[in-house]
């Protein structure tokens, strides 16, 4: 069973702090990794993608990938109350013969940013 | 640019009733997906269609059927609804190289079976 695991939450941080969200995956052949944000009652929205080892920064968000250790993380700097949401990690995992890949999602972690 | 459009947004069914959830995308995407999301279970893939004319089972296909009507539309049918199918259903689509671009989700259908 190919899996994507996110550390249990919920996670609560004060406004202005750094929020660190982690995700591990089981398939060493995975090539691409995504972070989705989902506000309560809304649909998932893609906020970050990363394909190679290292860091990728976009505004207050930084995605980090370590393929050797099979983990991907999302850092949110200067956290704001508007960042309060559930964050889903998604990994492309090859199914069956390996000819096709699909995204497999973690269960998500809920972040709460306290004013 | 509408993206992925799902209808209806809310639905209440009685046990045993049938219904079809509609999904259409206007991004010329090849692949389309149906997920259900339940508390503590995350997103679970029901069915997917890698291209027009093909459909395949996902992780939780029992009790559902799908039709890829054309490149734009992918519908999900519940033939005999059960309370266990109470959930939020999301349709998604992706370009051929989904591993590069990820998925775009519709706004969801909140289904209650009583």
Coordinates of C-alpha atoms in Angstrom, one line a residue:
Chain A
X1 CA 0.0 0.0 0.0
X2 CA 1.6 3.2 -1.1
X3 CA 1.0 5.9 1.4
X4 CA 1.3 9.5 2.2
X5 CA 1.4 10.3 5.9
X6 CA 1.0 13.7 7.6
X7 CA 1.8 14.2 11.2
X8 CA -1.2 14.3 13.5
X9 CA -2.7 17.7 14.3
X10 CA -4.2 20.0 14.9
X11 CA -1.4 22.5 14.9
X12 CA -1.8 25.8 16.7
X13 CA 0.7 28.7 16.3
X14 CA 0.5 32.4 17.4
X15 CA 0.3 35.1 14.7
X16 CA 3.7 35.9 13.3
X17 CA 5.2 32.6 14.1
X18 CA 6.5 30.0 11.6
X19 CA 4.2 27.0 11.0
X20 CA 5.9 23.8 10.0
X21 CA 3.9 21.1 8.3
X22 CA 5.4 17.7 7.5
X23 CA 4.6 14.8 5.2
X24 CA 6.3 11.5 4.5
X25 CA 5.7 9.2 1.6
X26 CA 6.4 5.5 0.9
X27 CA 7.0 5.3 -2.9
X28 CA 10.6 6.1 -3.7
X29 CA 9.7 6.5 -7.4
X30 CA 7.5 9.6 -6.7
X31 CA 8.5 12.5 -8.8
X32 CA 6.3 15.5 -7.8
X33 CA 4.9 16.8 -4.6
X34 CA 2.1 19.3 -3.9
X35 CA 0.6 21.2 -1.0
X36 CA -3.1 22.1 -1.1
X37 CA -4.9 24.4 1.3
X38 CA -8.5 23.7 2.1
X39 CA -10.6 26.2 4.0
X40 CA -13.5 24.8 6.0
X41 CA -16.4 24.0 3.6
X42 CA -14.4 24.8 0.5
X43 CA -12.4 22.7 -2.0
X44 CA -8.7 22.1 -2.0
X45 CA -6.6 24.8 -3.6
X46 CA -3.1 24.2 -4.9
X47 CA -0.5 26.5 -3.2
X48 CA 2.9 24.9 -3.8
X49 CA 4.5 22.3 -6.0
X50 CA 8.1 20.9 -5.8
X51 CA 9.9 18.4 -7.9
X52 CA 13.6 18.5 -6.9
X53 CA 15.5 18.2 -3.6
X54 CA 15.9 21.4 -1.7
X55 CA 13.8 24.4 -1.0
X56 CA 11.3 26.3 -3.1
X57 CA 10.0 29.7 -1.9
X58 CA 6.9 31.5 -2.9
X59 CA 6.1 34.6 -0.8
X60 CA 5.6 33.4 2.8
X61 CA 5.5 29.8 1.8
X62 CA 8.6 27.5 1.5
X63 CA 8.3 23.9 0.4
X64 CA 11.2 21.6 1.3
X65 CA 11.9 18.2 -0.3
X66 CA 14.3 15.4 0.7
X67 CA 13.9 12.4 -1.5
X68 CA 16.5 10.4 0.3
X69 CA 14.5 10.6 3.5
X70 CA 11.2 10.6 1.7
X71 CA 9.7 13.7 3.3
X72 CA 8.3 16.9 2.1
X73 CA 7.5 19.9 4.3
X74 CA 5.7 23.3 4.1
X75 CA 6.9 26.2 6.1
X76 CA 4.6 29.2 6.5
X77 CA 6.5 32.3 7.8
X78 CA 4.8 35.2 9.5
X79 CA 1.6 33.1 10.0
X80 CA -1.6 35.0 9.7
X81 CA -5.1 34.1 11.0
X82 CA -6.1 33.8 7.3
X83 CA -3.7 30.9 7.0
X84 CA -6.0 28.9 9.3
X85 CA -7.0 25.9 7.2
X86 CA -6.4 22.3 6.5
X87 CA -3.2 21.6 4.5
X88 CA -3.1 18.5 2.3
X89 CA 0.1 16.9 1.1
X90 CA -0.2 15.2 -2.3
X91 CA 2.4 12.9 -4.0
X92 CA 2.3 11.4 -7.4
X93 CA 2.5 7.7 -7.0
X94 CA 2.7 5.2 -9.8
X95 CA -0.1 2.7 -9.7
X96 CA -0.2 -0.8 -11.0
X97 CA 2.2 -1.3 -14.0
X98 CA 3.8 2.1 -13.3
X99 CA 2.7 3.5 -16.7
X100 CA 0.3 5.9 -15.1
X101 CA 0.7 7.9 -12.0
X102 CA -2.0 9.6 -9.8
X103 CA -1.8 11.9 -6.9
X104 CA -2.3 10.3 -3.5
X105 CA -3.3 12.7 -0.7
X106 CA -2.5 12.7 2.9
X107 CA -5.3 13.1 5.4
X108 CA -4.4 16.7 6.0
X109 CA -3.4 18.7 9.1
X110 CA -5.5 21.5 10.4
X111 CA -3.6 24.7 11.2
X112 CA -5.0 27.3 13.5
X113 CA -3.2 30.7 13.8
X114 CA -4.2 32.5 17.0
X115 CA -4.3 36.3 16.9
Chain B
X1 CA -12.8 31.0 -16.7
X2 CA -15.1 28.6 -14.8
X3 CA -12.5 25.8 -14.2
X4 CA -14.3 22.7 -12.8
X5 CA -18.0 23.0 -12.3
X6 CA -20.0 20.6 -10.1
X7 CA -23.8 20.3 -9.7
X8 CA -25.6 20.2 -7.5
X9 CA -23.9 21.8 -4.5
X10 CA -26.2 20.2 -1.9
X11 CA -28.4 17.2 -2.1
X12 CA -30.5 15.1 0.4
X13 CA -31.5 11.6 -0.7
X14 CA -33.5 8.9 1.0
X15 CA -32.0 5.5 1.3
X16 CA -32.4 3.6 -2.0
X17 CA -32.9 6.6 -4.2
X18 CA -30.6 7.2 -7.1
X19 CA -28.9 10.3 -8.4
X20 CA -26.2 11.6 -10.7
X21 CA -23.5 14.1 -9.8
X22 CA -22.4 16.2 -12.7
X23 CA -19.0 17.6 -13.4
X24 CA -17.7 19.6 -16.3
X25 CA -14.3 21.3 -17.0
X26 CA -13.4 23.9 -19.5
X27 CA -9.6 23.7 -19.3
X28 CA -9.2 21.0 -22.1
X29 CA -7.9 18.6 -19.5
X30 CA -7.5 14.9 -20.4
X31 CA -7.9 13.4 -17.0
X32 CA -10.8 13.6 -14.6
X33 CA -11.4 12.2 -11.1
X34 CA -14.1 11.7 -8.5
X35 CA -13.2 11.8 -4.8
X36 CA -15.1 11.6 -1.6
X37 CA -14.0 13.4 1.6
X38 CA -15.0 12.2 5.0
X39 CA -13.8 13.5 8.4
X40 CA -10.6 11.7 9.5
X41 CA -10.4 9.8 6.2
X42 CA -9.0 12.4 3.8
X43 CA -9.6 12.4 0.1
X44 CA -10.4 9.0 -1.3
X45 CA -10.5 8.3 -5.0
X46 CA -13.7 6.7 -6.3
X47 CA -13.2 6.5 -10.0
X48 CA -11.0 8.3 -12.5
X49 CA -10.8 8.7 -16.3
X50 CA -7.4 9.1 -17.8
X51 CA -8.8 10.1 -21.1
X52 CA -12.0 10.4 -23.0
X53 CA -13.5 6.9 -23.4
X54 CA -11.7 5.3 -20.5
X55 CA -12.7 4.9 -16.8
X56 CA -11.0 3.0 -14.0
X57 CA -11.8 2.1 -10.4
X58 CA -10.1 3.9 -7.6
X59 CA -9.8 3.1 -3.9
X60 CA -13.5 3.1 -3.0
X61 CA -15.6 2.3 -6.1
X62 CA -18.4 0.1 -4.6
X63 CA -21.8 1.6 -4.9
X64 CA -20.9 4.0 -7.7
X65 CA -20.7 4.2 -11.4
X66 CA -19.2 6.8 -13.7
X67 CA -19.6 8.0 -17.3
X68 CA -17.1 10.0 -19.2
X69 CA -19.6 11.6 -21.6
X70 CA -17.0 13.6 -23.6
X71 CA -13.7 15.3 -22.9
X72 CA -15.4 18.0 -20.8
X73 CA -17.9 16.0 -18.7
X74 CA -17.5 13.2 -16.1
X75 CA -20.5 12.1 -14.1
X76 CA -20.9 10.0 -10.9
X77 CA -24.0 7.9 -10.3
X78 CA -25.3 6.4 -7.1
X79 CA -27.7 3.7 -8.1
X80 CA -29.1 3.0 -4.7
X81 CA -28.0 5.5 -2.1
X82 CA -27.0 4.3 1.4
X83 CA -26.3 6.3 4.5
X84 CA -22.6 5.3 4.2
X85 CA -22.4 7.4 1.1
X86 CA -23.1 10.6 3.0
X87 CA -20.0 12.6 2.2
X88 CA -18.6 15.6 0.4
X89 CA -17.9 14.7 -3.3
X90 CA -15.2 16.5 -5.3
X91 CA -14.6 16.3 -9.0
X92 CA -11.1 17.2 -10.2
X93 CA -9.3 17.4 -13.5
X94 CA -5.7 17.5 -14.7
X95 CA -3.7 18.0 -17.8
X96 CA -2.0 15.0 -19.4
X97 CA 1.1 15.6 -17.3
X98 CA -0.6 15.7 -13.9
X99 CA 2.6 15.0 -12.2
X100 CA 3.7 18.4 -13.2
X101 CA 0.6 20.5 -12.6
X102 CA -1.5 18.7 -10.0
X103 CA -5.2 18.7 -10.0
X104 CA -7.9 21.4 -10.1
X105 CA -10.9 20.7 -7.9
X106 CA -14.5 21.7 -8.3
X107 CA -16.4 23.3 -5.4
X108 CA -17.9 20.0 -4.2
X109 CA -21.3 18.4 -3.6
X110 CA -22.4 17.9 -0.1
X111 CA -24.6 14.8 -0.1
X112 CA -26.7 13.5 2.8
X113 CA -28.4 10.2 2.6
X114 CA -31.1 9.7 5.3

